[in-house]
Amino acid sequence: MTSTLLDYGASIECSVGPHGLTPLHLAVSTRSEDLVKLLLERGANPMARLRRASTEACCQPELDGGETVLHTAITTVKTALLPLLLAAGVNVSSEGIYLGRTPLHVAASRGDEATARMLLDAGADISAWCYDGRTPLHLAAEHGRVGVIKLLLGRAADAMATTPDGQTPLSLAASGGKEEAMSVLLRQTSDVLTVGQKATVMISAAKGGSLDVVELLVREGFSVNACDEKSQFSALEAAAVHSHEAVVIFLLRNGATPNASAIRASSQISQGSIRGLLDGTLPLPPGSPVK
């Protein structure tokens, strides 16, 4: 039917709906390999973009909007169609219009190791920055995609790449409480982290509130008194501001120095707990993970 319509002059690049879906976008979305092959053979543009974010993109933060067909294939888990699209000459490092994410960013965010490997083998830029300064490794770390993290590191991704606001893959994993991802990244970065970078990681972990992650960092030698070099905002303050009482207790029990800002920030935490920690009278609950 599609072939007949094209024979009678139907536009192969027509677009429908508010998002500008082309026949090729629709064919990819419906997993029709034969139809994708036909459209490509008849000259469909494999780099056609959506006009704006699709409904699915609005609900899934890893999607960009302004996506190419290759983005669509990855975000809708149509990876079996990737060889067809790659053979058609798609740009494997094309950026989405709104967030600037490449197909590799999307695969990394979703934890799709097979697709990430296929894109890398096809020449995808492993160091591509999207508009907020994140590389594929940043997104894999943020979402705890351990398999993709290992793949990217094995292909020489920069584990110390830093966003304009100072975030490394390790600090994003710390903020999200991704302990396994952190362990992998620490093996790559522990010897090269500066004091300032370690502080950012520790503050991110305290802000995120995962006690397991904070404990891991302390075991790895990160300071419980870590603070931002410019603002002097500390890990203790970060935990207190976000009402992570277990983290506050752990940091204090392990030698964090409380200051007025941290105590004021603890307004949502039991003041009895804070006072007890400061004067040494707080009893530890049974099975407490803190010292």
C-alpha angles and dihedrals in degrees: 000000000000091000091051092050090051090048088056094052106271111160112252090201099048114132131211137197130015092298097055098241111190124207088258092053089051093047091051091047091053094047093237103158094178092051093047089051092048094049093048091048089051092053106267112168108249089197095057111135135212113248093232141348114312121233088258091052091054089058099041119059094205090065119087116194122231084062127172122229088262091058089050093051091054098042092049093045096245093141093146086071095055096090090056092050094044091050088052090062103254117173102251091200098048113142127230111242101238107035099018093232119158124215088261090056089054094047091047092050092050094045092239099157096174092053092044090053092049091050093048091049087053092054104266114171105255091194098048114142121215120211095278091052098256124140124208088264091057091055094045089051094046091055096039095243096165097176092053091044090056091046093051094045089049088056091052100260111173106258090190097052107140129207121223089262092053102259121146124189087259094054092049091051088049093051091051094047093241098158099173092048089050092052090055093047094045090059088059100041112026093096096050104039114117122222089256093050091049089052091052090052093048093047090048091052093048091048091050090053102221106144091194091058094046090049090050091053093049090051087052091055102262113152120253086211093057112148139170110270094225106033097027087224104159137211088245091055091047092055092044095048090054094044096242096155097175090055092047090051092047093050093047093046089052096052107276110158111233119219133186093266093053092048092049089048089056093072091118092049124081105277088206088060092050094047091046091052092049095050096036097243099111110114115220114241118241111279092012112170092213126090 
